[in-house]
XYZ file of C-alpha atoms in Angstrom:
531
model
C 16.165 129.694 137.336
C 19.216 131.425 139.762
C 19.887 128.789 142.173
C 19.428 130.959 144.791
C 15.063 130.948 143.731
C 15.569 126.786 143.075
C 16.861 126.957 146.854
C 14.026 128.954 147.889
C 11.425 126.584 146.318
C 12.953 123.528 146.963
C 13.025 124.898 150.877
C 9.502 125.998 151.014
C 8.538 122.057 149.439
C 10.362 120.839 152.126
C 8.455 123.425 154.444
C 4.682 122.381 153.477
C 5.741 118.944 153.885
C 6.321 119.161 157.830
C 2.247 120.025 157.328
C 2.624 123.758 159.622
C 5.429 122.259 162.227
C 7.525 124.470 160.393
C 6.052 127.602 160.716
C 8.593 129.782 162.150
C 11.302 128.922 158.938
C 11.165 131.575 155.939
C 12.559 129.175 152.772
C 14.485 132.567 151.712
C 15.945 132.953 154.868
C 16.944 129.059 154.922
C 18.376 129.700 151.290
C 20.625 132.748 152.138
C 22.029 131.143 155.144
C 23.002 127.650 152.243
C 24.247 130.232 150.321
C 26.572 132.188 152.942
C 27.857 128.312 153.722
C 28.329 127.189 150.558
C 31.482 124.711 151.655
C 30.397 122.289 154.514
C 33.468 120.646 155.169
C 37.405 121.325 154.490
C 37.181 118.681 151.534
C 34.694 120.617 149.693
C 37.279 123.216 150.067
C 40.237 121.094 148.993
C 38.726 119.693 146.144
C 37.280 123.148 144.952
C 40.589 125.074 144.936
C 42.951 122.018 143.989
C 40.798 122.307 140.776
C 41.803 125.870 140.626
C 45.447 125.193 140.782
C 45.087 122.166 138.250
C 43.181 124.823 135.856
C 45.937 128.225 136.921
C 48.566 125.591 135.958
C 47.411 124.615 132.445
C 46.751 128.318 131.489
C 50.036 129.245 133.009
C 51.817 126.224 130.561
C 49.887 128.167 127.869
C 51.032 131.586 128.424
C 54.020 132.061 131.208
C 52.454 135.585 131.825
C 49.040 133.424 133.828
C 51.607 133.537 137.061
C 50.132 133.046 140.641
C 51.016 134.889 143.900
C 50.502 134.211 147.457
C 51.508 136.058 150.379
C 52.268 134.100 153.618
C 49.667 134.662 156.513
C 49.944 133.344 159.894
C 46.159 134.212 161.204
C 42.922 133.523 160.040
C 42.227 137.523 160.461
C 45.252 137.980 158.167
C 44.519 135.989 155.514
C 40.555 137.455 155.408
C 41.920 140.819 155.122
C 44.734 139.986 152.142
C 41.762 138.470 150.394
C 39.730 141.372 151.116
C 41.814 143.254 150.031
C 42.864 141.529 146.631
C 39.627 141.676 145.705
C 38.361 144.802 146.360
C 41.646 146.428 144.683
C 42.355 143.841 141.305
C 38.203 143.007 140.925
C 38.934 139.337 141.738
C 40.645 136.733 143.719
C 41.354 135.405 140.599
C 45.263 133.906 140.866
C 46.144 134.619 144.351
C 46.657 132.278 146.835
C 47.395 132.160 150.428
C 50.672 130.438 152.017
C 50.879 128.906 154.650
C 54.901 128.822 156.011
C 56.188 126.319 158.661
C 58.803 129.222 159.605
C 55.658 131.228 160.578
C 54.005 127.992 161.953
C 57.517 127.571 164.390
C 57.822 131.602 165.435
C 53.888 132.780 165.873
C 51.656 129.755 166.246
C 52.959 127.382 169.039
C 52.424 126.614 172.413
C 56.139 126.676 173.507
C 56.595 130.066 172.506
C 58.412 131.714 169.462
C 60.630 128.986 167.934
C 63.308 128.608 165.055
C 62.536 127.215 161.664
C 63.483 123.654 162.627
C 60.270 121.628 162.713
C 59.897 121.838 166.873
C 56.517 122.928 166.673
C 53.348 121.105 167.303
C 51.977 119.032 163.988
C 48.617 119.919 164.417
C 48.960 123.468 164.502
C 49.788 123.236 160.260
C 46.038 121.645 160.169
C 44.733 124.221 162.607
C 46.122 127.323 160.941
C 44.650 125.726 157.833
C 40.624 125.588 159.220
C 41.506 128.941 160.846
C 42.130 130.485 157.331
C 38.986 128.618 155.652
C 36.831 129.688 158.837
C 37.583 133.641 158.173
C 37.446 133.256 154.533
C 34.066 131.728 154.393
C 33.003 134.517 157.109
C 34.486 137.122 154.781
C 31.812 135.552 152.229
C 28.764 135.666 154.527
C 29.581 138.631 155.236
C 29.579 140.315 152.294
C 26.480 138.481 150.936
C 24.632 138.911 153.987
C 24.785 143.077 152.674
C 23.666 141.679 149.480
C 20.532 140.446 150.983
C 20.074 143.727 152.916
C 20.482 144.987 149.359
C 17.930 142.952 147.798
C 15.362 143.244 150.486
C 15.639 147.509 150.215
C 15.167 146.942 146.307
C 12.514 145.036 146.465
C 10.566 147.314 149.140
C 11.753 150.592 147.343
C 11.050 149.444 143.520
C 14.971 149.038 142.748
C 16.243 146.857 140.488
C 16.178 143.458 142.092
C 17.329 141.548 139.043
C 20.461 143.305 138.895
C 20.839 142.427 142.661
C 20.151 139.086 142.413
C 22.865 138.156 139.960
C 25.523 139.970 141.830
C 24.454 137.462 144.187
C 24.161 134.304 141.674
C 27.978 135.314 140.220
C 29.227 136.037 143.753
C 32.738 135.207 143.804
C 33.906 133.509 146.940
C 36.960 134.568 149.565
C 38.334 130.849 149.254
C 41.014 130.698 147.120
C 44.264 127.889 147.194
C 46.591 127.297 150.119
C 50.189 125.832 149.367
C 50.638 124.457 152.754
C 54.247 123.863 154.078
C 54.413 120.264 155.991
C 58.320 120.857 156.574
C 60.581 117.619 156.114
C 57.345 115.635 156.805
C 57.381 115.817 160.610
C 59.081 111.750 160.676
C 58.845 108.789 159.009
C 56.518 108.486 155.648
C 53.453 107.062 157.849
C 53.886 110.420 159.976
C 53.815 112.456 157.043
C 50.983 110.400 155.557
C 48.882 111.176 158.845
C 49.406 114.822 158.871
C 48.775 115.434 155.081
C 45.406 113.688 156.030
C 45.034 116.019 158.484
C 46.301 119.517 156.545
C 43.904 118.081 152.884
C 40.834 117.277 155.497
C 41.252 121.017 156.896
C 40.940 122.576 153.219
C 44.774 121.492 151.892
C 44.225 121.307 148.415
C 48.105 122.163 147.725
C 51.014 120.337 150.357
C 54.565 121.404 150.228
C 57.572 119.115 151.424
C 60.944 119.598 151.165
C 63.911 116.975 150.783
C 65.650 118.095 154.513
C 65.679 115.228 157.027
C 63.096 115.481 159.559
C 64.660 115.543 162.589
C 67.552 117.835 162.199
C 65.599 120.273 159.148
C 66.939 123.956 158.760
C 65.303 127.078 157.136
C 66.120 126.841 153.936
C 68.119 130.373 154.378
C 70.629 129.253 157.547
C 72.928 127.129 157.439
C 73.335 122.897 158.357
C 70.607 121.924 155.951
C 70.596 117.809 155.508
C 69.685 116.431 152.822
C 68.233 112.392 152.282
C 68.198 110.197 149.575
C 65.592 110.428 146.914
C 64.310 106.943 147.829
C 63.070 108.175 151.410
C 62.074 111.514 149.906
C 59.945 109.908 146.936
C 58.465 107.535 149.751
C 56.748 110.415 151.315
C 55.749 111.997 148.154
C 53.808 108.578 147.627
C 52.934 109.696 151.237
C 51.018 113.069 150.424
C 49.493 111.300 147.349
C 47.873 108.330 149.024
C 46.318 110.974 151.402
C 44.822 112.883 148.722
C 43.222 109.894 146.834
C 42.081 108.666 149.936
C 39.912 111.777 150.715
C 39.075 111.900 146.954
C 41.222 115.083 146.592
C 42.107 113.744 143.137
C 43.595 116.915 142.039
C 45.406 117.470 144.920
C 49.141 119.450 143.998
C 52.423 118.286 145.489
C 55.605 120.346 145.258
C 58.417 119.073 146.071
C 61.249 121.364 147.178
C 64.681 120.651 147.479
C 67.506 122.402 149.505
C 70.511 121.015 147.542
C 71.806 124.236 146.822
C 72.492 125.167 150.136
C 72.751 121.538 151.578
C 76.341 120.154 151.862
C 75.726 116.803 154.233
C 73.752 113.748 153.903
C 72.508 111.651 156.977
C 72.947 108.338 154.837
C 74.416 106.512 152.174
C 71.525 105.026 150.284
C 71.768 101.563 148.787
C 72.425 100.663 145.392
C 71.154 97.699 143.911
C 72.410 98.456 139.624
C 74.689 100.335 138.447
C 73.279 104.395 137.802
C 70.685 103.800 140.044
C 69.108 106.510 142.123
C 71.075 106.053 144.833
C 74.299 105.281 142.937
C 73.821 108.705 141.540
C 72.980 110.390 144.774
C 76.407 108.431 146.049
C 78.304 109.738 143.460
C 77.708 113.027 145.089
C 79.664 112.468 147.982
C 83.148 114.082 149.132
C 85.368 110.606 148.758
C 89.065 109.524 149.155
C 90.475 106.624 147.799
C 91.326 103.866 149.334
C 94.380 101.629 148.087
C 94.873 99.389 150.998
C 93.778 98.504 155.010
C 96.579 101.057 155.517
C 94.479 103.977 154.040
C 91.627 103.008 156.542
C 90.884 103.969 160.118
C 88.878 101.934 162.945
C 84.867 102.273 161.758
C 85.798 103.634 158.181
C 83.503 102.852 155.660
C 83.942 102.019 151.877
C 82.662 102.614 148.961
C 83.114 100.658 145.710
C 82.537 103.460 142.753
C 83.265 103.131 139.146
C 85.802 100.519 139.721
C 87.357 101.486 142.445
C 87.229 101.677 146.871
C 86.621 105.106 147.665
C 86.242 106.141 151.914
C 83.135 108.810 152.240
C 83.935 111.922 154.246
C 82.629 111.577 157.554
C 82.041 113.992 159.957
C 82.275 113.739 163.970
C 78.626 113.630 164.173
C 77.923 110.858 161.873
C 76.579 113.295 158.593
C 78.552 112.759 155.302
C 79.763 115.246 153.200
C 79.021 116.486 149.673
C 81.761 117.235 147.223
C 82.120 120.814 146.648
C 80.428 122.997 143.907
C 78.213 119.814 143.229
C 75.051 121.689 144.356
C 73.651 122.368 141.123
C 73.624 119.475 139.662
C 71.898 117.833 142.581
C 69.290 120.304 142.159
C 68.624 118.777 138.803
C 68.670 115.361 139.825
C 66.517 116.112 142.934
C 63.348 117.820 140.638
C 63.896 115.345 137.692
C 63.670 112.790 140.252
C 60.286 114.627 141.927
C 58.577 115.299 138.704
C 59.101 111.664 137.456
C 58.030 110.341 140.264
C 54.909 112.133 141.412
C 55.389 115.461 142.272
C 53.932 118.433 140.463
C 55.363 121.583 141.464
C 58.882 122.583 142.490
C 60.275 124.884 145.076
C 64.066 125.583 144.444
C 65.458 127.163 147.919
C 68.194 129.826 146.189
C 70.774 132.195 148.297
C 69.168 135.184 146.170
C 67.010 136.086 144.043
C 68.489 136.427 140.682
C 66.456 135.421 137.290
C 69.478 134.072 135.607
C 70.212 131.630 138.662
C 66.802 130.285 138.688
C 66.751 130.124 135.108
C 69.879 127.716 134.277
C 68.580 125.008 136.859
C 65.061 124.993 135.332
C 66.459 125.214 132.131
C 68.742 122.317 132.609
C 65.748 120.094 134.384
C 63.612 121.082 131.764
C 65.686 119.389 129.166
C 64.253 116.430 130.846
C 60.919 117.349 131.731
C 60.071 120.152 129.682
C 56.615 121.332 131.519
C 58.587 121.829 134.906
C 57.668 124.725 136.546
C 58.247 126.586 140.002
C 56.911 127.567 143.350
C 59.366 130.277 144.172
C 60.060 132.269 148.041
C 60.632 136.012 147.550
C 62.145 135.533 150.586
C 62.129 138.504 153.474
C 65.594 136.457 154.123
C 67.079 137.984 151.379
C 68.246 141.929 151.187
C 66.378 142.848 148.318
C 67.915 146.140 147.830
C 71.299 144.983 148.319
C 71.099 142.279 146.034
C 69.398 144.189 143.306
C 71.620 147.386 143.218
C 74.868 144.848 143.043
C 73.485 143.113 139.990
C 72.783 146.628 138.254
C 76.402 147.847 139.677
C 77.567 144.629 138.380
C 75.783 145.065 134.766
C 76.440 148.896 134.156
C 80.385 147.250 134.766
C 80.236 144.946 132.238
C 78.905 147.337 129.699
C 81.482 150.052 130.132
C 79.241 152.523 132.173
C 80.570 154.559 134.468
C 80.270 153.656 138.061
C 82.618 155.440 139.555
C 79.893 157.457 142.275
C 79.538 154.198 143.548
C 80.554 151.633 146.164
C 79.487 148.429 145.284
C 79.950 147.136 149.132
C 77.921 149.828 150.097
C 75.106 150.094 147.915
C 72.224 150.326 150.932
C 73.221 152.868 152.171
C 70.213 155.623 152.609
C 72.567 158.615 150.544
C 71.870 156.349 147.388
C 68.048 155.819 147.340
C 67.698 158.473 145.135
C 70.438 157.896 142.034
C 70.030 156.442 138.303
C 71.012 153.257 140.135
C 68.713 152.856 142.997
C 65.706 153.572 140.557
C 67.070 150.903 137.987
C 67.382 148.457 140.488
C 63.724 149.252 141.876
C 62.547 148.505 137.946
C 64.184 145.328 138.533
C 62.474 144.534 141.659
C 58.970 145.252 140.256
C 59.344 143.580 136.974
C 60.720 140.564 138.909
C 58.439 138.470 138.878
C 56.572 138.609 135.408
C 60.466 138.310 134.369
C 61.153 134.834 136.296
C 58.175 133.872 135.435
C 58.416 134.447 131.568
C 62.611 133.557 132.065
C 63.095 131.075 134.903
C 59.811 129.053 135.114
C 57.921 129.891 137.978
C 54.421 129.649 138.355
C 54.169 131.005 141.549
C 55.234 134.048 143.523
C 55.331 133.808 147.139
C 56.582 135.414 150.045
C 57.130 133.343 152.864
C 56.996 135.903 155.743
C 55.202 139.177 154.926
C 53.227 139.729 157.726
C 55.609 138.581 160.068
C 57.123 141.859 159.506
C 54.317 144.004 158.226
C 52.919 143.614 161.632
C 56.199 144.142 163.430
C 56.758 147.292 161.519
C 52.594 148.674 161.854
C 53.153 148.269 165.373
C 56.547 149.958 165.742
C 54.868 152.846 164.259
C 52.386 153.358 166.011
C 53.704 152.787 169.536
C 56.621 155.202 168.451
C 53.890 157.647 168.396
C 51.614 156.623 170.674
C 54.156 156.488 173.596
C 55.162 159.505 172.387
C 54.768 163.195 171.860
C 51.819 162.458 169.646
C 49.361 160.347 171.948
C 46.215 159.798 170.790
C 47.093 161.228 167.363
C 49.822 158.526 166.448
C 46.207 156.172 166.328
C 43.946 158.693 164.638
C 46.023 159.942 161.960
C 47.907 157.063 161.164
C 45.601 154.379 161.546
C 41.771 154.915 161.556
C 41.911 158.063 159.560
C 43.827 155.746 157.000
C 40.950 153.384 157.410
C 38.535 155.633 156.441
C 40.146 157.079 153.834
C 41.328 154.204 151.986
C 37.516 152.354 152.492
C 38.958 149.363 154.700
C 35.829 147.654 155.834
C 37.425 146.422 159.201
C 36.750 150.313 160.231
C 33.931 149.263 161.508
C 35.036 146.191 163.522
C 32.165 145.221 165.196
C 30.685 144.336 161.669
C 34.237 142.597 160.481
C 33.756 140.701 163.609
C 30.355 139.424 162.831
C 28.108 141.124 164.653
C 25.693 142.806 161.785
C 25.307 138.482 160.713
C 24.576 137.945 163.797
C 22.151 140.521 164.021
C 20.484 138.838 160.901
C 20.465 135.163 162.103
C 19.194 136.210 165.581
C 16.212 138.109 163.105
C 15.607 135.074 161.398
C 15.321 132.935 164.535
C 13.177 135.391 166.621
C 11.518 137.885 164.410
C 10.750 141.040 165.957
C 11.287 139.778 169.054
C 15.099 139.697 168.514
C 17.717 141.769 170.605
C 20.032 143.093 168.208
C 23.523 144.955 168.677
C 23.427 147.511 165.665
C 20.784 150.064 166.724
C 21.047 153.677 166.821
C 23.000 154.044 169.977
C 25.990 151.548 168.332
C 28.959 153.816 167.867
C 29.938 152.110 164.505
C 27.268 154.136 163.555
C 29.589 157.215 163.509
C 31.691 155.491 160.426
C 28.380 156.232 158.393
C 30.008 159.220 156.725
């Protein structure tokens, strides 16, 4: 038996047992709407798609070419229409994600107005974007299996076949899919983090993302300043996220842990060491040092060091931060994700200054030879020039092999007069194959971009008021928006519909019968998208 006819019976038991109080309740009507809400709370939600990730994971350790993808969304009417859309043009929502970025958080989501990537914005919004996306996905769901129902009911009444129907409707494949959700630096001390990762897993979080910055002075991870802190406070809220997740039961629940030692050159503080090679003797080592060979070498408030033997004086700047020794980046990288991985974390998100496979690959190569499942989250950042960066590492290939590029100038390479030559197109082969590539070469599990519709709506809109404001009026909307709509079967054509009001229309039938006022008769304009 479909569960959908065990909800129907076990309804109309529950039905005959009120002995006629319950008159006005159709079971089947009571099952579709248990059906069209088939996650109650954000938990259910959490733990369904944290097993998800657990199972995307172990399939992708199988076979590097299982990669994930996500694209960053910053409404809940966004993310319904990417997952829409995913599944009406790949067949399934199997693999993608959504992503949920802190920059996007910062510019588009709070109350003091657009602000920078630098954790200023309100905590709660994270956990509100969160139940906004869950709230349109799971309406994207009723939605569509509210049409099944109309479906079923016309089959039934015009001899169609119902059975067919009814396990489209028993197989239905749901809208809610994973969010990686980006807490920042933790937004304070571990108990703060602790406090919002309860809040972002109890909104649907199945998948939290913290990075290694300190709190209160964090940086995107593609300007400049970035401080970094010892692992010891930076494991601490690791155990943060985790205690949140088992408290909620989100067993499953994913951390990834990102680090921005690449691009990082300070530290707030010198962390303790207790034995020699301990974690924060090796994070110490690190540090830009002179040595010290008597008082004379010291200044008023200097600090010391001893290290390997000897009194070494830490760089210090004029506000307090320490300094990194040069070209040490990498190899904090490795010690940062070793460190993650071996201490909790499941995921990692390497912050790079481009996009290049053979980058990525060395550091995940070189943390692999300690933990050999290690895999990435990785940004396809907007941040970076894409083109640029992609026609100078085919310029800078075709060099090294002897081929001629003479036509060319390297510095110049985005310019418009070279979109159409041998080495525009080879770098565009590049750009499409990159991720099955860094996936397969470097590692990563997951594709994201951080801030795609940041900018897809930016540019939409520049379009259209181009045109709009301009010499084609009305047009500009016609041709190059609803027209497109049509044509390309977008179901938010009809937006009254999108918006709910054909469910509505449904529940209100449910509740009063024929006596119900509905929105979607004849004289309803939508109708005119019936073509």
């Amino acid at each position: 038996m479909s569960q959908y006819q065990q909800d129907i019976d076990n309804f109309a038991t529950l039905k005959a047992a009120q002995k006629g109080t319950w008159e006005g309740i159709n079971p089947e009507y009571a099952a579709r709407m248990k059906i069209q809400n088939r996650f109650k709370t954000g938990l259910d939600i959490a733990r369904y798609t944290a097993s998800i990730m657990r199972k995307d994971m172990a399939e992708y350790d199988a076979d590097s070419s299982q990669y994930t993808q996500s694209l960053g969304c910053w409404h809940g009417f966004v993310g319904q229409q990417k997952m829409l859309s995913v599944k009406k043009h790949q067949g399934t929502t199997n693999k993608s994600y959504l992503y949920l970025s802190g920059w996007m958080v910062a510019a588009l989501r709070s109350e003091f107005g657009p602000l920078p990537d630098q954790s200023m914005h309100e905590k709660t919004s994270v956990s509100a974007l969160i139940e906004e996306l869950y709230t349109f996905l799971r309406q994207a769901d009723a939605r569509e299996l509210g049409d099944l129902f109309h479906k079923l009911d016309d089959a039934k009444a015009n001899g169609g076949d119902v059975a067919a129907i009814q396990a489209e409707i028993d197989n239905y494949e749901t809208h809610v899919v994973p969010i990686i959700a980006d807490i920042d630096a933790g937004f304070g001390n571990e108990e703060a983090t602790y406090l919002l990762a309860k809040q972002m897993i109890e909104a649907g979080a199945c998948c939290i993302q913290i990075e290694n910055q300190v709190s209160d002075a964090k940086q995107c991870g593609h300007q400049d300043g970035k401080v970094t802190v010892p692992h010891e406070d930076f494991l601490a809220k690791i155990n943060a996220v985790r205690y949140a997740f088992l408290e909620l039961g989100v067993d499953e629940g994913v951390i990834v842990a990102r680090t921005d030692s690449l691009g990082a050159g300070l530290t707030q503080k010198i962390p303790v060491s207790t034995s020699e090679g301990d974690l924060a003797s090796q994070y110490n080592a690190f540090l830009k040092t002179t040595t010290v060979s008597s008082a004379a070498d010291l200044s008023e408030g200097d600090l010391i060091l001893k290290q390997g033997g000897e009194l070494v004086k830490p760089e210090r700047l004029p506000n307090g931060l320490f300094r990194f020794k040069d070209n040490t980046g990498f190899d904090r990288v490795v010690l940062d994700c070793v460190t993650s991985l071996q201490h909790g974390a499941d995921l990692l998100w390497i912050e790079t200054e481009k996009p290049h496979v053979g980058q990525i690959a060395e550091m995940v190569n070189a943390i692999r030879e300690q933990v050999p499942n290690a895999k990435l989250v990785y940004n396809n950042s907007p941040s970076f020039n894409w083109t640029l960066n992609f026609r100078q590492q085919v310029f800078d290939a075709w060099t090294e092999e002897g081929k001629d590029v003479s036509g060319y100038d390297r510095a110049k390479l985005m310019s418009a007069d070279y979109d159409d030559s041998e080495l525009a197109a080879a770098a565009d082969e590049k750009i499409k194959s990159f991720q099955a590539d860094a996936a397969r070469e470097a590692g990563i599990f997951h594709h994201l971009i951080t801030l795609p519709t940041y900018h897809t709506a930016a540019l939409s809109t520049d379009n259209l008021a181009k045109g709009y404001f301009g010499e084609e009026g009305m047009l500009a909307y016609v041709r190059g928006v609803q027209r497109q709509e049509i044509r390309q079967g977008l179901a938010c054509v009809k937006h009254q519909a999108m918006a709910g009001s054909d469910l509505g229309d449904t529940h209100k039938e449910y509740f009063s019968g024929d006596g119900a006022l509905k929105a979607s008769g004849e004289d309803n304009t939508m109708n005119q998208f019936d073509v």
